[in-house]
Coordinates of C-alpha atoms in Angstrom, one line a residue:
M1080 CA -22.8 -18.1 41.8
S1081 CA -20.1 -16.1 40.0
L1082 CA -17.5 -17.9 38.1
P1083 CA -13.7 -17.2 38.9
D1084 CA -11.8 -14.8 36.8
V1085 CA -9.2 -17.2 35.6
Q1086 CA -7.3 -14.6 33.4
S1087 CA -6.6 -12.5 36.6
T1088 CA -4.8 -15.3 38.4
A1089 CA -1.1 -15.5 38.5
P1090 CA 0.5 -17.6 35.8
D1091 CA 2.8 -20.6 36.6
V1092 CA 5.6 -19.0 34.7
R1093 CA 5.8 -15.4 35.7
I1094 CA 7.1 -13.5 32.5
S1095 CA 5.6 -10.6 30.7
L1096 CA 4.4 -11.2 27.0
T1097 CA 4.9 -8.8 24.2
R1098 CA 1.7 -9.5 22.2
V1099 CA -1.5 -11.2 23.4
G1100 CA -4.6 -10.9 21.3
V1101 CA -6.7 -12.2 18.4
K1102 CA -5.9 -12.6 14.7
N1103 CA -7.8 -12.6 11.5
V1104 CA -10.9 -11.0 12.8
K1105 CA -13.2 -10.5 9.8
K1106 CA -15.2 -7.2 9.5
L1107 CA -16.9 -5.0 7.0
V1108 CA -15.6 -1.7 7.5
V1109 CA -17.8 1.2 6.1
V1110 CA -16.0 4.8 6.4
G1111 CA -18.2 7.8 5.7
R1112 CA -16.5 10.3 3.2
P1113 CA -17.4 14.0 3.8
G1114 CA -18.8 15.4 0.6
K1115 CA -19.4 12.1 -1.0
A1116 CA -22.8 10.3 -1.2
R1117 CA -21.4 6.9 -0.8
P1118 CA -19.1 5.7 1.9
A1119 CA -15.9 3.7 1.3
I1120 CA -16.4 0.0 2.1
F1121 CA -13.5 -2.3 3.0
I1122 CA -13.6 -6.1 3.4
S1123 CA -11.2 -6.5 6.2
D1124 CA -9.1 -8.7 8.6
F1125 CA -7.9 -7.4 11.9
D1126 CA -5.1 -8.4 14.2
V1127 CA -5.5 -6.9 17.7
F1128 CA -2.9 -7.2 20.5
V1129 CA -2.1 -5.8 24.0
D1130 CA 0.9 -6.6 26.1
L1131 CA 0.4 -8.6 29.2
P1132 CA 2.3 -8.3 32.5
S1133 CA 3.9 -11.1 34.4
S1134 CA 1.3 -11.1 37.0
L1135 CA -1.6 -12.0 34.8
K1136 CA -2.4 -15.4 33.5
G1137 CA -4.3 -14.0 30.4
A1138 CA -5.9 -11.1 28.8
N1139 CA -9.5 -10.5 28.4
L1140 CA -10.0 -11.1 24.6
S1141 CA -13.7 -10.3 24.5
R1142 CA -12.9 -6.8 25.1
N1143 CA -11.0 -6.5 21.9
F1144 CA -14.1 -7.5 19.8
E1145 CA -16.3 -5.1 21.8
V1146 CA -13.7 -2.1 20.9
I1147 CA -13.5 -3.1 17.2
D1148 CA -17.5 -3.1 17.0
E1149 CA -17.7 0.2 18.7
V1150 CA -15.1 1.9 16.5
L1151 CA -16.7 0.5 13.4
Q1152 CA -20.0 2.0 14.3
Q1153 CA -18.3 5.5 14.7
A1154 CA -16.8 4.9 11.1
T1155 CA -20.0 4.2 9.7
S1156 CA -21.6 7.5 11.0
G1157 CA -18.7 9.6 9.4
D1158 CA -16.8 10.2 12.8
V1159 CA -13.7 8.4 11.5
R1160 CA -11.5 10.1 8.7
G1161 CA -9.8 6.8 7.2
I1162 CA -8.8 3.3 7.8
E1163 CA -5.7 4.3 9.6
D1164 CA -8.0 6.3 12.0
V1165 CA -10.0 3.1 12.6
C1166 CA -6.8 1.4 13.8
G1167 CA -5.7 4.5 15.8
I1168 CA -8.9 4.8 17.7
V1169 CA -9.2 1.1 18.4
S1170 CA -5.6 1.1 19.8
R1171 CA -6.4 4.0 22.0
K1172 CA -9.6 2.5 23.3
L1173 CA -7.9 -0.8 24.0
L1174 CA -5.7 1.0 26.7
D1175 CA -9.0 2.0 28.4
H1176 CA -10.3 -1.5 28.3
H1177 CA -7.1 -3.3 29.2
E1178 CA -6.1 -1.3 32.3
Y1179 CA -3.0 -3.5 32.9
A1180 CA -1.6 -3.0 29.3
D1181 CA 1.0 -0.4 28.5
R1182 CA 1.0 -1.0 24.8
T1183 CA -1.5 -2.0 22.2
E1184 CA -1.3 -2.7 18.3
V1185 CA -3.8 -3.0 15.6
F1186 CA -3.3 -4.4 12.0
M1187 CA -6.0 -4.1 9.4
R1188 CA -5.7 -5.7 6.0
S1189 CA -8.5 -4.9 3.4
F1190 CA -9.9 -5.4 -0.1
Y1191 CA -10.9 -2.1 -1.6
M1192 CA -12.9 -1.8 -4.8
I1193 CA -12.2 1.1 -7.3
N1194 CA -14.1 1.9 -10.2
R1195 CA -12.3 3.1 -13.2
D1196 CA -12.7 3.8 -17.0
T1197 CA -10.4 2.4 -19.5
P1198 CA -8.3 4.9 -21.4
V1199 CA -9.7 4.7 -25.0
S1200 CA -13.1 3.3 -25.1
K1201 CA -14.1 4.5 -21.5
T1202 CA -15.3 1.2 -20.5
S1203 CA -16.3 1.0 -16.8
C1204 CA -14.4 -1.7 -14.9
Q1205 CA -13.6 -2.5 -11.3
E1206 CA -10.2 -3.0 -9.5
V1207 CA -9.4 -4.7 -6.3
V1208 CA -6.7 -2.9 -4.3
N1209 CA -5.0 -4.3 -1.3
V1210 CA -4.9 -1.8 1.4
Y1211 CA -3.2 -1.8 4.9
A1212 CA -3.4 0.1 8.1
H1213 CA -1.5 -0.2 11.5
A1214 CA -1.6 1.7 14.7
I1215 CA 0.4 1.5 18.0
A1216 CA -0.7 3.2 21.2
Q1217 CA 1.8 3.7 24.0
R1218 CA 0.4 4.5 27.6
T1219 CA 2.1 7.5 29.2
E1220 CA 1.4 9.5 32.3
G1221 CA -0.9 11.8 30.1
K1222 CA -2.4 11.3 27.0
P1223 CA -1.4 8.1 25.2
I1224 CA 1.0 8.4 22.3
V1225 CA -0.5 6.9 19.1
R1226 CA 1.4 6.3 15.8
K1227 CA -0.6 5.1 12.8
S1228 CA 0.3 4.1 9.2
V1229 CA -1.7 3.6 6.0
G1230 CA -0.7 1.9 2.8
A1231 CA -1.7 0.1 -0.4
E1232 CA -0.4 -2.5 -2.9
V1233 CA -1.2 -1.9 -6.5
T1234 CA -0.6 -4.0 -9.6
G1235 CA 0.8 -2.6 -12.9
I1236 CA 3.0 -3.5 -16.0
T1237 CA 6.6 -2.8 -16.6
A1238 CA 8.7 -3.2 -19.6
C1239 CA 12.4 -4.1 -19.4
P1240 CA 14.6 -1.3 -20.8
C1241 CA 17.6 -3.6 -21.3
A1242 CA 15.8 -6.0 -23.5
Q1243 CA 14.2 -3.2 -25.4
N1244 CA 17.7 -1.7 -26.2
I1245 CA 18.7 -5.1 -27.6
M1246 CA 15.5 -5.2 -29.7
K1247 CA 16.1 -1.8 -31.0
D1248 CA 19.7 -2.5 -31.9
H1249 CA 18.5 -5.5 -34.0
A1250 CA 15.9 -3.5 -35.7
M1251 CA 18.2 -0.8 -36.6
R1252 CA 20.7 -3.2 -38.3
V1253 CA 17.8 -4.7 -40.2
M1254 CA 16.5 -1.5 -41.5
Q1255 CA 20.0 -0.3 -42.4
D1256 CA 20.4 -3.6 -44.3
L1257 CA 17.2 -2.7 -46.2
Q1258 CA 18.8 0.7 -47.0
I1259 CA 16.4 2.7 -45.2
T1260 CA 17.7 6.2 -44.4
D1261 CA 18.7 7.2 -40.9
D1262 CA 16.2 9.9 -40.8
K1263 CA 13.3 7.5 -41.5
I1264 CA 14.7 5.0 -38.9
D1265 CA 14.8 7.8 -36.3
A1266 CA 11.2 8.9 -37.2
F1267 CA 10.1 5.2 -36.9
F1268 CA 11.6 4.9 -33.5
Q1269 CA 9.9 8.0 -32.4
E1270 CA 6.5 6.6 -33.2
V1271 CA 7.0 2.8 -32.5
P1272 CA 8.6 1.6 -29.3
M1273 CA 10.5 -1.7 -29.5
A1274 CA 9.4 -4.9 -28.0
S1275 CA 10.5 -6.0 -24.7
H1276 CA 9.8 -8.7 -22.0
N1277 CA 7.2 -7.4 -19.5
Q1278 CA 6.5 -8.0 -15.9
R1279 CA 3.5 -7.6 -13.6
G1280 CA 4.6 -5.2 -11.1
R1281 CA 3.3 -5.0 -7.5
G1282 CA 4.1 -1.6 -5.9
F1283 CA 3.6 -0.9 -2.2
L1284 CA 3.6 2.3 -0.4
C1285 CA 3.1 2.8 3.4
V1286 CA 3.0 6.2 5.1
E1287 CA 3.5 6.4 8.9
T1288 CA 2.5 9.5 10.7
D1289 CA 1.4 10.9 14.1
D1290 CA -2.2 10.4 15.2
D1291 CA -3.7 13.8 14.2
I1292 CA -2.6 13.5 10.5
V1293 CA -4.7 12.2 7.7
V1294 CA -3.1 10.7 4.5
P1295 CA -5.5 10.3 1.8
L1296 CA -5.7 6.7 0.5
E1297 CA -6.5 7.8 -3.0
S1298 CA -3.2 9.7 -3.2
I1299 CA -1.2 6.6 -2.2
V1300 CA -3.0 4.5 -4.9
N1301 CA -2.3 7.3 -7.4
V1302 CA 1.4 7.6 -6.6
L1303 CA 1.8 3.8 -7.2
K1304 CA -0.2 3.6 -10.5
E1305 CA 2.0 6.4 -11.9
S1306 CA 5.3 4.8 -10.9
M1307 CA 5.2 2.0 -13.2
S1308 CA 5.5 1.6 -17.0
A1309 CA 1.6 1.7 -17.3
K1310 CA -1.7 1.2 -15.6
I1311 CA -3.5 -1.9 -16.2
Y1312 CA -7.2 -2.6 -16.4
E1313 CA -9.5 -5.7 -15.9
L1314 CA -11.4 -5.3 -19.1
L1315 CA -9.8 -3.9 -22.4
K1316 CA -11.3 -3.2 -25.7
R1317 CA -8.8 -3.4 -28.7
G1318 CA -8.0 0.3 -28.7
D1319 CA -7.4 0.1 -24.8
E1320 CA -5.1 -2.8 -25.2
S1321 CA -3.1 -1.1 -27.9
Y1322 CA -2.9 2.1 -25.7
V1323 CA -1.7 0.1 -22.6
V1324 CA 1.0 -1.9 -24.5
M1325 CA 2.3 1.3 -26.4
A1326 CA 2.4 3.3 -23.1
A1327 CA 4.3 0.5 -21.1
H1328 CA 6.9 0.2 -23.9
K1329 CA 7.2 3.9 -24.3
N1330 CA 8.0 4.2 -20.6
A1331 CA 10.2 1.0 -20.0
R1332 CA 11.4 1.0 -16.3
F1333 CA 13.5 -1.4 -14.2
V1334 CA 12.3 -2.4 -10.7
E1335 CA 14.8 0.2 -9.4
D1336 CA 13.3 2.9 -11.5
C1337 CA 9.8 2.3 -10.2
V1338 CA 11.0 2.8 -6.6
R1339 CA 12.9 5.8 -7.3
E1340 CA 9.8 7.3 -9.2
M1341 CA 7.6 6.4 -6.2
A1342 CA 10.0 8.2 -4.0
R1343 CA 10.0 11.3 -6.3
Q1344 CA 6.1 11.3 -6.4
V1345 CA 5.9 10.9 -2.5
V1346 CA 7.9 14.1 -2.1
T1347 CA 6.0 16.1 -4.7
T1348 CA 2.5 14.7 -3.6
F1349 CA 2.7 14.9 0.3
V1350 CA 4.2 18.5 0.4
N1351 CA 2.2 19.1 3.7
L1352 CA 3.4 16.1 5.7
P1353 CA 6.0 16.7 8.4
G1354 CA 9.7 15.6 7.9
D1355 CA 9.5 12.8 10.5
T1356 CA 6.8 10.8 8.4
H1357 CA 8.2 7.5 7.8
I1358 CA 8.0 6.1 4.2
T1359 CA 8.3 2.6 3.1
I1360 CA 8.3 1.9 -0.7
R1361 CA 8.6 -1.5 -2.4
Q1362 CA 8.4 -2.9 -5.8
T1363 CA 8.1 -6.5 -6.8
N1364 CA 8.2 -7.5 -10.6
E1365 CA 7.1 -11.0 -11.5
E1366 CA 9.5 -11.7 -14.5
S1367 CA 8.1 -13.3 -17.7
I1368 CA 11.5 -14.7 -19.1
H1369 CA 13.0 -15.8 -15.8
Q1370 CA 11.8 -17.8 -13.0
H1371 CA 12.6 -15.4 -10.2
D1372 CA 11.1 -12.1 -9.2
A1373 CA 13.0 -8.7 -9.2
Y1374 CA 12.8 -6.6 -6.0
A1375 CA 13.6 -3.0 -4.8
E1376 CA 13.0 -1.3 -1.7
R1377 CA 13.4 2.0 0.2
K1378 CA 12.7 3.1 3.7
A1379 CA 13.4 6.6 4.9
T1380 CA 11.8 9.8 6.6
L1381 CA 10.2 12.2 4.3
A1382 CA 12.9 14.7 5.4
E1383 CA 15.6 12.4 4.1
L1384 CA 13.9 11.9 0.9
R1385 CA 13.5 15.7 0.4
E1386 CA 17.1 16.3 1.0
E1387 CA 18.3 13.5 -1.3
L1388 CA 16.2 14.6 -4.1
N1389 CA 16.5 18.3 -3.5
I1390 CA 12.9 18.9 -3.8

């Protein structure tokens, strides 16, 4: 005796729903990389949604899990080009499995491990990067329209230019009182940057494109790392620690400077992306001498950034 399909019955209150689905579906995602011996591995959470018409009581949620597992198998075999492709393919296949839906949406949040060498001792260490992917598929009379995005959040160090100038002015007055000549004072400042207060910065960059475009995740991570005062490492020998501190204070940046540098590097790095690519840039600096965080953001198309920066 077959059981009734309760989801297909009419609801008591007949209104359509924008999103129905599942959240925090945990999966291990293995994406094959052409030309590399080892695949990329992501520890991931998925949120998967479809819209629901007013005529149906519920969505068949088990289909969401079936689609995710099917696509993850494709990713393992190398048939998927990146994590945004995982979301794009899942969103498209959901339309096939949910014939009543006109729109599907997939979010993916992952931990990604990167192996790095420290700058002086070349000590090997690991770094965890938070990466994100998102896709929306919209049903049309022909082929569905899919828009997807990929992004990352990277941690670095920033040094405050304002406090550094205050400390430089103080040091200059002390050296002048000690009758040190101006040329020696200038030579000192050329070699030794002044102290400042520091922040742990969290940079975020997301690139949204059409379905047929691939944006290398490594390029996004590199843009973020190069946009703060200095890179940070999990393990530092003494020489490495000196290098990082000196590098940060020789490259003092406000939170606004980080976002502007990200924008410049996005334009120079992603020269082949179309102008309608949507860019989201954010920087949050966790202050050391204040109880608040500093924040800056920019959202724009790539065409708008190119025009504004004249690059």
